[in-house]
Coordinates of C-alpha atoms and ligand atoms in Angstrom, one line a residue:
M1 CA -2.1 35.4 4.6
I2 CA -2.3 33.0 1.7
S3 CA -5.5 31.1 1.1
I4 CA -5.5 28.0 -1.0
Q5 CA -8.6 26.1 -2.2
G6 CA -8.0 22.4 -2.4
V7 CA -10.3 19.4 -2.1
G8 CA -11.3 18.3 1.4
V9 CA -10.9 14.5 1.7
S10 CA -11.1 14.0 5.4
P11 CA -13.3 16.4 7.4
G12 CA -12.2 18.2 10.5
L13 CA -10.5 21.4 11.4
A14 CA -6.9 21.7 12.4
C15 CA -4.6 24.5 13.3
G16 CA -0.9 24.2 13.8
P17 CA 2.6 24.8 12.5
L18 CA 3.4 24.0 8.9
Y19 CA 5.9 21.2 8.3
F20 CA 7.2 20.3 4.9
L21 CA 7.9 16.7 4.0
H22 CA 10.2 16.5 1.0
P23 CA 10.6 13.3 -1.1
A24 CA 11.9 10.7 1.3
E25 CA 15.6 10.5 1.9
N26 CA 15.3 6.8 2.2
V27 CA 17.5 4.5 4.2
I28 CA 19.7 3.2 1.5
R29 CA 20.5 -0.5 1.8
R30 CA 24.2 -0.8 1.2
A31 CA 24.4 -4.6 1.6
A32 CA 25.5 -6.5 -1.5
A33 CA 22.5 -7.4 -3.6
A34 CA 21.8 -11.1 -4.0
D35 CA 20.4 -10.9 -7.5
S36 CA 21.8 -8.3 -9.9
D37 CA 19.3 -9.0 -12.6
A38 CA 16.4 -8.4 -10.2
E39 CA 18.0 -5.2 -8.9
W40 CA 18.5 -4.0 -12.5
E41 CA 14.8 -4.8 -13.3
R42 CA 13.7 -2.9 -10.2
F43 CA 15.8 0.1 -11.2
L44 CA 14.3 0.1 -14.8
S45 CA 10.8 -0.1 -13.4
A46 CA 11.4 2.8 -10.9
Q47 CA 13.1 4.9 -13.6
A48 CA 10.1 4.5 -15.9
R49 CA 7.7 5.3 -13.0
T50 CA 9.7 8.4 -12.2
V51 CA 9.6 9.6 -15.8
E52 CA 5.8 9.1 -15.9
Q53 CA 5.3 10.9 -12.6
L54 CA 7.4 13.8 -13.7
G55 CA 5.4 14.1 -16.9
I56 CA 2.1 14.3 -14.9
L57 CA 3.6 16.8 -12.5
A58 CA 4.9 18.9 -15.4
E59 CA 1.4 19.0 -16.9
Q60 CA -0.1 20.1 -13.6
V61 CA 2.6 22.7 -13.1
R62 CA 2.1 24.0 -16.6
Q63 CA -1.5 24.7 -15.9
R64 CA -1.0 26.5 -12.6
S65 CA 2.4 28.1 -12.8
G66 CA 3.2 28.4 -16.6
E67 CA 5.7 27.1 -19.1
E68 CA 9.0 27.9 -17.3
A69 CA 8.2 25.8 -14.2
A70 CA 6.9 22.9 -16.4
A71 CA 10.1 23.0 -18.6
L72 CA 12.2 22.5 -15.5
L73 CA 10.3 19.3 -14.7
E74 CA 10.5 18.2 -18.3
G75 CA 14.3 18.7 -18.0
H76 CA 14.2 16.4 -15.0
Q77 CA 12.3 13.9 -17.1
L78 CA 15.2 13.9 -19.6
L79 CA 17.8 13.6 -16.8
A80 CA 16.0 10.6 -15.3
E81 CA 16.6 8.8 -18.6
D82 CA 20.0 10.1 -19.2
P83 CA 22.3 7.4 -20.6
D84 CA 25.2 8.4 -18.2
L85 CA 22.9 7.9 -15.3
T86 CA 21.5 4.6 -16.6
D87 CA 24.9 3.3 -17.5
G88 CA 26.3 4.4 -14.1
V89 CA 23.6 2.6 -12.2
E90 CA 24.0 -0.6 -14.3
A91 CA 27.7 -0.7 -13.7
R92 CA 27.3 -0.2 -9.9
I93 CA 24.6 -3.0 -9.8
R94 CA 26.4 -5.5 -12.0
E95 CA 30.1 -4.7 -11.2
Q96 CA 29.9 -3.6 -7.6
G97 CA 27.0 -5.7 -6.6
L98 CA 25.1 -2.8 -5.1
G99 CA 21.3 -2.7 -4.6
A100 CA 19.3 -0.5 -6.9
E101 CA 18.8 2.3 -4.3
A102 CA 22.5 2.6 -3.4
A103 CA 23.5 2.4 -7.0
V104 CA 21.2 5.2 -8.1
M105 CA 22.1 7.5 -5.2
D106 CA 25.9 6.8 -5.7
T107 CA 25.5 7.5 -9.4
G108 CA 23.7 10.7 -8.6
T109 CA 26.4 11.9 -6.3
A110 CA 29.1 11.1 -8.8
L111 CA 27.3 12.9 -11.7
A112 CA 26.5 15.9 -9.4
E113 CA 30.2 16.2 -8.6
E114 CA 31.1 16.2 -12.3
F115 CA 28.6 18.9 -13.0
A116 CA 29.7 21.0 -10.0
S117 CA 33.3 20.9 -11.2
L118 CA 32.6 22.4 -14.6
D119 CA 33.2 26.1 -15.3
D120 CA 29.9 26.9 -17.0
P121 CA 27.5 28.2 -14.3
Y122 CA 24.5 26.7 -16.2
L123 CA 26.0 23.2 -16.1
Q124 CA 27.1 23.7 -12.5
A125 CA 23.5 24.3 -11.5
R126 CA 22.6 20.9 -13.1
A127 CA 24.3 19.2 -10.1
A128 CA 21.3 19.9 -7.9
D129 CA 18.9 18.7 -10.6
V130 CA 20.6 15.4 -11.0
K131 CA 20.6 14.8 -7.3
D132 CA 16.9 15.7 -7.1
V133 CA 16.1 13.2 -9.9
C134 CA 18.1 10.4 -8.3
R135 CA 16.3 11.0 -5.0
R136 CA 13.0 10.7 -6.8
I137 CA 14.0 7.4 -8.4
A138 CA 15.3 6.1 -5.0
A139 CA 12.0 7.1 -3.4
C140 CA 10.1 5.3 -6.1
L141 CA 12.3 2.3 -5.6
A142 CA 11.8 2.3 -1.9
G143 CA 8.0 1.9 -2.4
G144 CA 7.2 0.7 1.1
D145 CA 10.8 0.5 2.2
G146 CA 11.4 4.2 3.0
A147 CA 12.2 5.2 6.5
A148 CA 9.3 6.8 8.5
A149 CA 9.4 10.6 8.4
E150 CA 10.3 12.0 11.8
L151 CA 7.7 14.6 12.8
P152 CA 9.2 17.2 15.1
G153 CA 6.0 17.6 17.2
P154 CA 2.3 18.2 16.5
V155 CA 2.3 19.6 13.0
I156 CA 0.3 20.1 9.8
L157 CA 2.2 18.2 7.3
A158 CA 2.5 19.4 3.7
A159 CA 3.9 17.4 0.8
E160 CA 3.9 17.5 -2.9
D161 CA 2.3 14.1 -2.7
L162 CA 2.4 11.2 -0.3
S163 CA 2.3 7.5 -1.1
P164 CA 0.2 5.1 0.9
S165 CA 3.4 3.6 2.3
E166 CA 4.7 7.0 3.4
T167 CA 1.3 7.8 5.0
V168 CA 1.1 4.5 6.9
Q169 CA 4.4 5.3 8.6
L170 CA 3.5 8.7 9.9
D171 CA 3.4 9.2 13.6
K172 CA -0.3 9.9 14.0
T173 CA 0.2 11.3 17.5
R174 CA 2.1 14.2 16.0
L175 CA 0.0 14.7 12.9
L176 CA -2.7 17.4 13.2
G177 CA -3.5 17.6 9.6
L178 CA -2.4 16.6 6.1
I179 CA -2.1 18.8 2.9
T180 CA -0.8 17.6 -0.4
A181 CA -0.4 19.6 -3.6
G182 CA -1.2 16.5 -5.7
G183 CA -3.2 13.5 -4.8
S184 CA -6.6 12.1 -5.7
V185 CA -9.9 11.8 -3.8
N186 CA -10.1 8.1 -4.0
G187 CA -6.4 7.3 -3.7
H188 CA -5.4 5.4 -0.6
T189 CA -3.5 8.3 1.0
A190 CA -6.8 10.2 1.2
I191 CA -8.7 7.1 2.3
M192 CA -6.1 6.4 5.1
A193 CA -6.3 10.0 6.3
G194 CA -10.0 9.5 6.7
T195 CA -9.6 6.2 8.5
M196 CA -7.0 7.8 10.8
G197 CA -9.4 10.7 11.5
I198 CA -6.8 13.2 10.4
P199 CA -8.2 16.3 8.6
A200 CA -6.8 16.3 5.1
V201 CA -6.9 18.4 2.0
I202 CA -5.5 17.3 -1.4
G203 CA -4.9 19.3 -4.6
A204 CA -3.7 22.4 -2.6
A205 CA -1.6 23.8 -5.5
G206 CA 1.2 26.0 -4.3
I207 CA 1.2 24.8 -0.7
M208 CA 4.9 23.9 -0.9
D209 CA 5.8 27.5 -1.6
A210 CA 3.2 29.1 0.6
G211 CA 5.2 30.0 3.6
P212 CA 8.2 29.3 5.7
E213 CA 8.2 26.1 7.6
G214 CA 6.8 26.6 11.1
C215 CA 4.3 29.3 10.3
E216 CA 0.8 28.9 11.4
V217 CA -1.7 27.1 9.1
L218 CA -5.4 26.5 9.3
L219 CA -6.9 23.6 7.5
D220 CA -10.5 22.7 6.9
G221 CA -10.7 19.1 5.7
G222 CA -14.4 19.6 4.9
D223 CA -14.5 22.5 2.5
G224 CA -10.8 22.0 1.4
V225 CA -9.6 25.5 2.4
V226 CA -6.1 26.0 3.7
C227 CA -4.9 29.4 5.2
V228 CA -1.3 30.0 5.7
A229 CA -0.3 32.7 8.1
P230 CA -3.9 33.7 8.8
D231 CA -4.9 37.2 9.7
P232 CA -6.6 37.6 13.2
E233 CA -10.1 37.8 11.8
T234 CA -9.8 34.6 9.8
K235 CA -8.3 32.8 12.7
K236 CA -11.1 34.0 15.0
A237 CA -13.8 32.8 12.6
F238 CA -11.9 29.5 12.3
L239 CA -11.7 28.9 16.0
E240 CA -15.4 29.7 16.4
K241 CA -16.2 27.1 13.7
Q242 CA -14.0 24.6 15.5
E243 CA -15.9 25.2 18.7
R244 CA -19.3 24.6 17.0
Q245 CA -17.9 21.4 15.5
L246 CA -16.7 20.1 18.9
A247 CA -20.1 20.9 20.4
Q248 CA -21.8 18.9 17.5
D249 CA -19.4 16.0 18.0
E250 CA -20.3 16.0 21.6
R251 CA -24.1 15.9 20.8
M252 CA -23.5 12.9 18.5
K253 CA -22.1 10.9 21.4
S254 CA -25.6 10.5 22.7
L255 CA -26.1 8.0 19.8
R256 CA -23.6 5.6 21.2
G257 CA -25.2 2.4 22.3
Q258 CA -28.3 3.1 20.3
K259 CA -29.6 0.9 17.5
S260 CA -29.2 1.7 13.8
V261 CA -32.8 1.1 12.8
T262 CA -35.2 3.2 10.7
R263 CA -38.5 4.5 12.1
D264 CA -40.3 1.7 10.4
G265 CA -38.1 -0.9 11.8
Q266 CA -35.4 -1.7 9.2
S267 CA -32.0 -2.4 10.6
L268 CA -28.7 -1.5 9.0
R269 CA -25.3 -2.5 10.6
I270 CA -22.8 0.4 10.5
C271 CA -19.3 -0.9 10.7
C272 CA -15.8 0.6 10.2
N273 CA -13.0 0.5 7.8
I274 CA -9.6 0.2 9.4
G275 CA -5.9 -0.2 8.3
G276 CA -4.6 -1.9 11.4
P277 CA -4.9 -2.5 15.2
E278 CA -4.1 1.2 15.9
D279 CA -7.4 2.2 14.4
V280 CA -9.5 0.1 16.7
P281 CA -9.8 2.7 19.6
A282 CA -11.6 5.0 17.1
V283 CA -14.0 2.2 16.1
L284 CA -14.9 1.6 19.7
E285 CA -15.1 5.3 20.6
N286 CA -17.6 5.8 17.7
D287 CA -19.5 2.6 18.6
G288 CA -18.8 0.9 15.2
E289 CA -20.9 -2.3 15.1
G290 CA -18.0 -4.3 13.8
V291 CA -15.1 -4.0 11.3
G292 CA -16.5 -4.3 7.8
L293 CA -13.1 -3.8 6.1
F294 CA -9.6 -4.3 7.5
R295 CA -7.3 -3.4 4.7
S296 CA -4.7 -6.0 5.6
E297 CA -2.2 -4.8 3.0
F298 CA -1.3 -1.9 5.3
L299 CA 0.6 -4.6 7.4
Y300 CA 2.7 -5.1 4.3
L301 CA 3.4 -1.4 3.6
G302 CA 6.2 0.5 5.3
R303 CA 8.4 -2.5 5.8
N304 CA 11.5 -4.0 4.2
D305 CA 10.2 -7.5 4.0
Y306 CA 7.0 -9.7 4.0
P307 CA 5.3 -9.9 7.4
D308 CA 5.6 -13.5 8.5
E309 CA 2.7 -15.7 9.8
E310 CA 3.4 -14.8 13.5
T311 CA 3.5 -11.0 12.8
Q312 CA 0.2 -11.2 10.9
L313 CA -1.3 -13.4 13.6
A314 CA -0.4 -10.9 16.3
A315 CA -2.1 -8.0 14.4
Y316 CA -5.3 -10.0 13.5
R317 CA -5.5 -11.3 17.0
Q318 CA -5.2 -7.9 18.5
V319 CA -8.1 -6.5 16.4
L320 CA -10.3 -9.6 17.0
S321 CA -9.7 -9.6 20.7
A322 CA -10.4 -5.9 21.0
M323 CA -13.6 -6.1 19.0
K324 CA -14.8 -9.0 21.2
D325 CA -18.1 -10.4 19.8
R326 CA -18.4 -7.8 17.0
E327 CA -17.6 -9.2 13.6
V328 CA -14.2 -8.3 12.0
I329 CA -13.9 -8.7 8.3
I330 CA -10.3 -8.9 7.1
R331 CA -9.7 -8.6 3.4
T332 CA -6.8 -10.6 2.0
L333 CA -3.8 -8.7 0.6
D334 CA -4.8 -6.0 -1.9
I335 CA -1.6 -4.5 -3.3
G336 CA -0.9 -3.2 -6.8
A337 CA -2.3 -0.1 -8.5
D338 CA -1.5 2.9 -6.1
K339 CA -0.2 0.6 -3.4
Q340 CA 3.2 -0.5 -4.6
I341 CA 5.6 -2.3 -2.3
G342 CA 9.3 -2.4 -3.3
Y343 CA 10.1 -5.8 -1.9
F344 CA 7.4 -7.6 -3.9
G345 CA 9.7 -6.9 -6.9
L346 CA 6.7 -6.6 -9.2
P347 CA 7.6 -5.6 -12.8
R348 CA 6.4 -2.3 -14.1
E349 CA 3.0 -2.3 -15.7
E350 CA 1.5 0.1 -18.3
N351 CA -1.9 0.0 -16.5
P352 CA -1.4 -1.1 -12.9
A353 CA -5.1 -0.6 -12.0
L354 CA -5.8 -3.3 -14.6
G355 CA -2.8 -5.3 -13.8
N356 CA -1.5 -7.8 -11.4
R357 CA -3.1 -6.8 -8.2
A358 CA -4.8 -8.1 -5.1
L359 CA -6.2 -11.7 -5.4
R360 CA -4.4 -12.1 -8.7
I361 CA -1.1 -11.8 -7.0
C362 CA -2.2 -14.2 -4.2
L363 CA -3.3 -16.8 -6.7
A364 CA 0.0 -16.5 -8.6
R365 CA 2.0 -16.7 -5.4
P366 CA 0.3 -19.5 -3.3
E367 CA 3.0 -19.3 -0.6
L368 CA 2.2 -15.7 0.1
F369 CA -1.5 -16.4 0.2
R370 CA -1.1 -19.5 2.3
T371 CA 0.9 -17.6 4.9
Q372 CA -1.8 -15.0 5.2
L373 CA -4.6 -17.5 5.3
R374 CA -2.8 -19.5 8.0
A375 CA -2.5 -16.4 10.1
L376 CA -6.1 -15.5 9.6
Y377 CA -7.5 -19.0 10.5
R378 CA -5.2 -19.2 13.6
A379 CA -6.5 -15.7 14.6
S380 CA -10.1 -16.9 14.2
V381 CA -10.3 -18.3 17.7
Y382 CA -10.0 -14.8 19.2
G383 CA -13.2 -13.3 17.9
R384 CA -15.8 -13.4 15.1
L385 CA -13.8 -13.5 11.9
G386 CA -14.8 -12.8 8.3
V387 CA -12.4 -13.1 5.4
M388 CA -13.0 -11.6 2.0
F389 CA -11.2 -11.6 -1.3
P390 CA -10.6 -8.4 -3.3
M391 CA -10.7 -7.8 -7.0
V392 CA -12.6 -10.9 -7.9
A393 CA -13.7 -11.1 -11.6
S394 CA -14.3 -14.8 -12.1
V395 CA -16.0 -17.7 -10.3
W396 CA -12.9 -19.9 -10.7
E397 CA -10.8 -17.3 -8.7
V398 CA -13.2 -17.8 -5.7
R399 CA -13.2 -21.6 -6.1
E400 CA -9.4 -21.6 -6.1
S401 CA -9.3 -19.3 -3.0
L402 CA -11.8 -21.5 -1.2
A403 CA -9.7 -24.6 -2.0
M404 CA -6.7 -22.8 -0.5
C405 CA -8.7 -22.1 2.7
E406 CA -9.6 -25.8 2.9
Q407 CA -5.9 -26.8 2.4
V408 CA -4.9 -24.4 5.2
K409 CA -7.5 -25.8 7.5
R410 CA -6.3 -29.3 6.8
E411 CA -2.7 -28.3 7.6
L412 CA -3.8 -26.6 10.9
R413 CA -5.7 -29.7 11.9
K414 CA -2.7 -31.8 11.3
E415 CA -0.5 -29.5 13.4
N416 CA -3.1 -29.4 16.2
L417 CA -3.4 -25.6 15.8
P418 CA -6.9 -24.4 16.8
F419 CA -9.1 -22.4 14.5
S420 CA -12.8 -21.6 14.3
E421 CA -15.1 -23.5 11.9
N422 CA -17.3 -20.5 11.7
V423 CA -15.2 -18.1 9.7
Q424 CA -17.5 -16.3 7.2
I425 CA -16.1 -16.0 3.7
G426 CA -16.9 -13.1 1.4
V427 CA -16.3 -11.8 -2.0
M428 CA -15.6 -8.1 -2.7
V429 CA -17.7 -6.9 -5.6
E430 CA -15.5 -4.3 -7.2
T431 CA -15.4 -5.3 -10.8
P432 CA -18.5 -5.2 -13.1
A433 CA -17.7 -8.8 -13.8
A434 CA -18.2 -9.8 -10.2
A435 CA -21.5 -7.8 -10.0
I436 CA -22.8 -9.4 -13.2
M437 CA -21.8 -12.9 -11.9
S438 CA -23.1 -12.2 -8.5
D439 CA -25.9 -14.8 -8.9
R440 CA -23.3 -17.5 -9.3
L441 CA -20.8 -16.1 -6.7
A442 CA -23.6 -15.9 -4.1
Q443 CA -23.8 -19.6 -4.1
L444 CA -20.2 -19.9 -3.0
V445 CA -19.8 -17.5 -0.1
D446 CA -21.5 -16.0 3.0
F447 CA -21.5 -12.3 2.1
F448 CA -20.7 -9.7 -0.6
S449 CA -18.9 -6.5 0.2
C450 CA -19.1 -3.9 -2.5
G451 CA -15.9 -1.9 -3.0
T452 CA -17.5 1.0 -4.7
N453 CA -14.3 2.9 -5.2
D454 CA -13.0 0.3 -7.6
L455 CA -16.5 -0.6 -8.9
T456 CA -16.9 3.0 -9.9
Q457 CA -13.5 3.1 -11.5
Y458 CA -14.0 -0.1 -13.6
T459 CA -17.7 0.6 -14.5
L460 CA -17.2 4.1 -15.6
A461 CA -13.7 3.5 -17.1
C462 CA -12.3 6.4 -14.9
D463 CA -8.9 6.0 -13.2
R464 CA -9.6 6.7 -9.5
Q465 CA -6.2 8.3 -9.2
N466 CA -6.9 10.9 -11.8
R467 CA -8.3 14.1 -10.2
E468 CA -9.0 15.6 -13.6
L469 CA -11.8 13.0 -14.1
K470 CA -13.8 14.0 -11.1
R471 CA -16.8 15.1 -13.2
F472 CA -16.9 11.8 -15.0
S473 CA -16.4 9.4 -12.2
D474 CA -19.4 9.9 -10.0
P475 CA -20.2 6.8 -7.8
R476 CA -23.8 7.9 -7.9
H477 CA -23.9 7.2 -11.6
P478 CA -27.0 5.1 -12.3
A479 CA -24.8 2.4 -13.9
V480 CA -23.1 1.9 -10.5
L481 CA -26.3 2.1 -8.5
R482 CA -28.0 -0.5 -10.8
L483 CA -25.1 -2.9 -10.3
L484 CA -25.4 -2.4 -6.6
K485 CA -29.1 -3.2 -6.7
M486 CA -28.4 -6.3 -8.8
V487 CA -25.8 -7.5 -6.3
A488 CA -28.2 -6.9 -3.4
D489 CA -31.0 -8.8 -5.1
N490 CA -28.7 -11.7 -6.0
A491 CA -27.3 -11.8 -2.5
H492 CA -30.7 -11.9 -0.9
R493 CA -32.1 -14.4 -3.3
H494 CA -29.4 -16.8 -2.1
N495 CA -29.7 -15.7 1.6
I496 CA -26.4 -14.1 1.9
R497 CA -25.5 -10.6 3.2
M498 CA -24.8 -7.5 1.0
H499 CA -22.4 -4.9 2.4
I500 CA -20.9 -1.7 1.0
C501 CA -17.5 -0.6 2.1
G502 CA -16.3 1.9 -0.5
E503 CA -16.3 5.6 0.4
M504 CA -19.8 6.2 -0.9
A505 CA -21.1 4.2 2.0
A506 CA -20.7 7.4 4.1
D507 CA -22.6 9.6 1.7
L508 CA -25.7 10.6 3.7
S509 CA -27.6 11.5 0.6
L510 CA -27.5 7.9 -0.4
T511 CA -28.4 6.3 2.9
E512 CA -32.2 6.0 2.0
T513 CA -31.3 4.5 -1.4
F514 CA -29.1 1.9 0.2
L515 CA -31.8 1.1 2.8
A516 CA -34.4 0.8 0.0
M517 CA -32.1 -1.7 -1.8
G518 CA -31.9 -3.7 1.4
V519 CA -28.2 -3.3 2.0
D520 CA -27.3 -5.1 5.2
E521 CA -24.2 -3.3 6.3
L522 CA -22.3 -0.1 5.5
S523 CA -18.7 0.1 6.5
V524 CA -17.1 3.6 6.8
S525 CA -14.3 5.6 8.5
P526 CA -15.1 5.5 12.3
R527 CA -16.0 9.2 12.4
F528 CA -19.0 8.6 10.0
V529 CA -20.7 6.0 12.2
L530 CA -22.7 8.2 14.4
P531 CA -23.9 10.7 11.7
L532 CA -25.0 7.7 9.7
R533 CA -26.8 6.2 12.6
Q534 CA -28.6 9.5 13.1
K535 CA -29.6 9.5 9.5
V536 CA -30.9 5.9 9.6
R537 CA -32.9 6.6 12.8
A538 CA -34.5 9.6 11.2
T539 CA -35.6 7.7 8.0
D540 CA -39.1 6.3 7.4
L541 CA -38.9 4.1 4.3
S542 CA -42.5 3.1 4.1
S543 CA -43.4 6.3 2.3
C544 CA -40.5 6.5 -0.1
R545 CA -39.2 3.0 -1.0
Q546 CA -41.0 2.8 -4.3
S547 CA -40.0 6.3 -5.5
L548 CA -36.4 5.7 -4.4
M549 CA -36.2 2.5 -6.5
E550 CA -37.7 4.3 -9.5
E551 CA -35.3 7.1 -9.2
L552 CA -32.5 4.6 -9.0
M553 CA -33.3 3.2 -12.4
T554 CA -33.5 6.5 -14.2
D555 CA -30.6 8.7 -15.4
R556 CA -30.8 11.7 -13.1
L557 CA -27.4 13.0 -13.8
Ligands
PEP601 C1 -13.1 -0.2 -2.8 O1 -12.5 -0.4 -3.9 O2 -14.1 0.5 -2.8 C2 -12.5 -0.6 -1.6 C3 -13.2 -0.6 -0.5 O3 -11.2 -1.0 -1.6 P1 -10.0 0.0 -1.8 O4 -10.5 1.4 -1.7 O5 -9.0 -0.3 -0.7 O6 -9.5 -0.4 -3.1
MG602 MG1 -10.9 -1.8 -4.0

């Protein structure tokens, strides 16, 4: 038996056969590329990202497995930038008109053949390395374009790391659990596992060498423990724990249909975060009071091209119809940072989290924004729609977005396409700038939704993708809590709603604090709805409101 301690990011217990997912062997587009310059830029950007990723990986491997293993990855870093490889790719793009993926894979094959034909056994062995490196670059290039991994049956999937676009394509009906050797707690892969209700552990160092594929593995997405080939005693204890968990889930079901209201009468709406229509059954099963965050960008991930207006309309309509009279808040496209999509052709950035992402891309590409807004307004007749804008930092961004909404409404009127006049508009407060400007922003919109994953990242200057910073990036930091209080006060002063939809919304130790602030809605992964409702119903704020507010304002860390 091998036991690995990782970090549990999506609670739940899973037991099943281990299945390794190796870096995607993507479907290579062989069609001639229309724009060689663009393909060349894409290659350069993917090459640089690969070098960067290999550097990070080498550092992690150095700490856990020593110098020799790290040196291998550093060798791969050099190979990724090898002039023969770079020149070979450029020639294939410019002279043969190939797309970047095909050019890099063909160059890899040709170089590997050259190495393999040499007499020196050391150099012969480099053939596998060069292929490996080219596969990495191609996987990076693919971004969201990779083919879905075929899962052989119900499995626990292990991977070195998984991108959000790979995760979104996994067949959830065959996925019992997820384990990654890398990853970060607030990265979107972990968040999506939570939304999908799939038990998941990240940072399980050594999982890729822990056993033959197909052997039994136990996974605890709560405490982060993974057991490969468990001994009978460990398995027995695990199954007992699983039974207790099931019994507790069953007891929670009695809270369905109940109100989320404190003993002293304060209501709090508990809604759900979803990635697409496929998550709605879990919302209904857990009695979510609405959808507080539909991450619409997942419609754009895992595809080869932009979803058109009709495709988006169908997805929004499906969710709105299924939720009937419960509000559905759809956030406009939020790509960039860890959600990279190949076909957007975005240039490489030194600091993608501080770069061209989310609303910034929409404002720079009005056609893209317009298509999404048209689909959203057209879907608005099928339910109670809210639309919110992510990554706002300035008042003018909201004014421009609202003007775009008005333009879309005028167009639809002219085309006789129906839409609701009651669409609620919101701003995501996830930059300190938006929190500080919330008194002004509140005058423009109907609600705020605080994205505390990003708000924490930007307030504390801690990259949410970096697991090493865990100690420094606590969302319970008084600076973050003070901003939330400020946003709640400004919202209520202007009679608009204040929601929280980041991961900390599910933290039961903060529920009383959020209630004391007057938060109107928490939006969480479906499985957290009923435990939160239980917590709310057990709370009596009258005795502790003042002390909670005082505590909030002091540095208790
Ligand atoms: C957030 O930042 O808290 C949020 C809800 O959005 P995302 O996690 O998708 O960036
Ligand atoms: Mg965010």
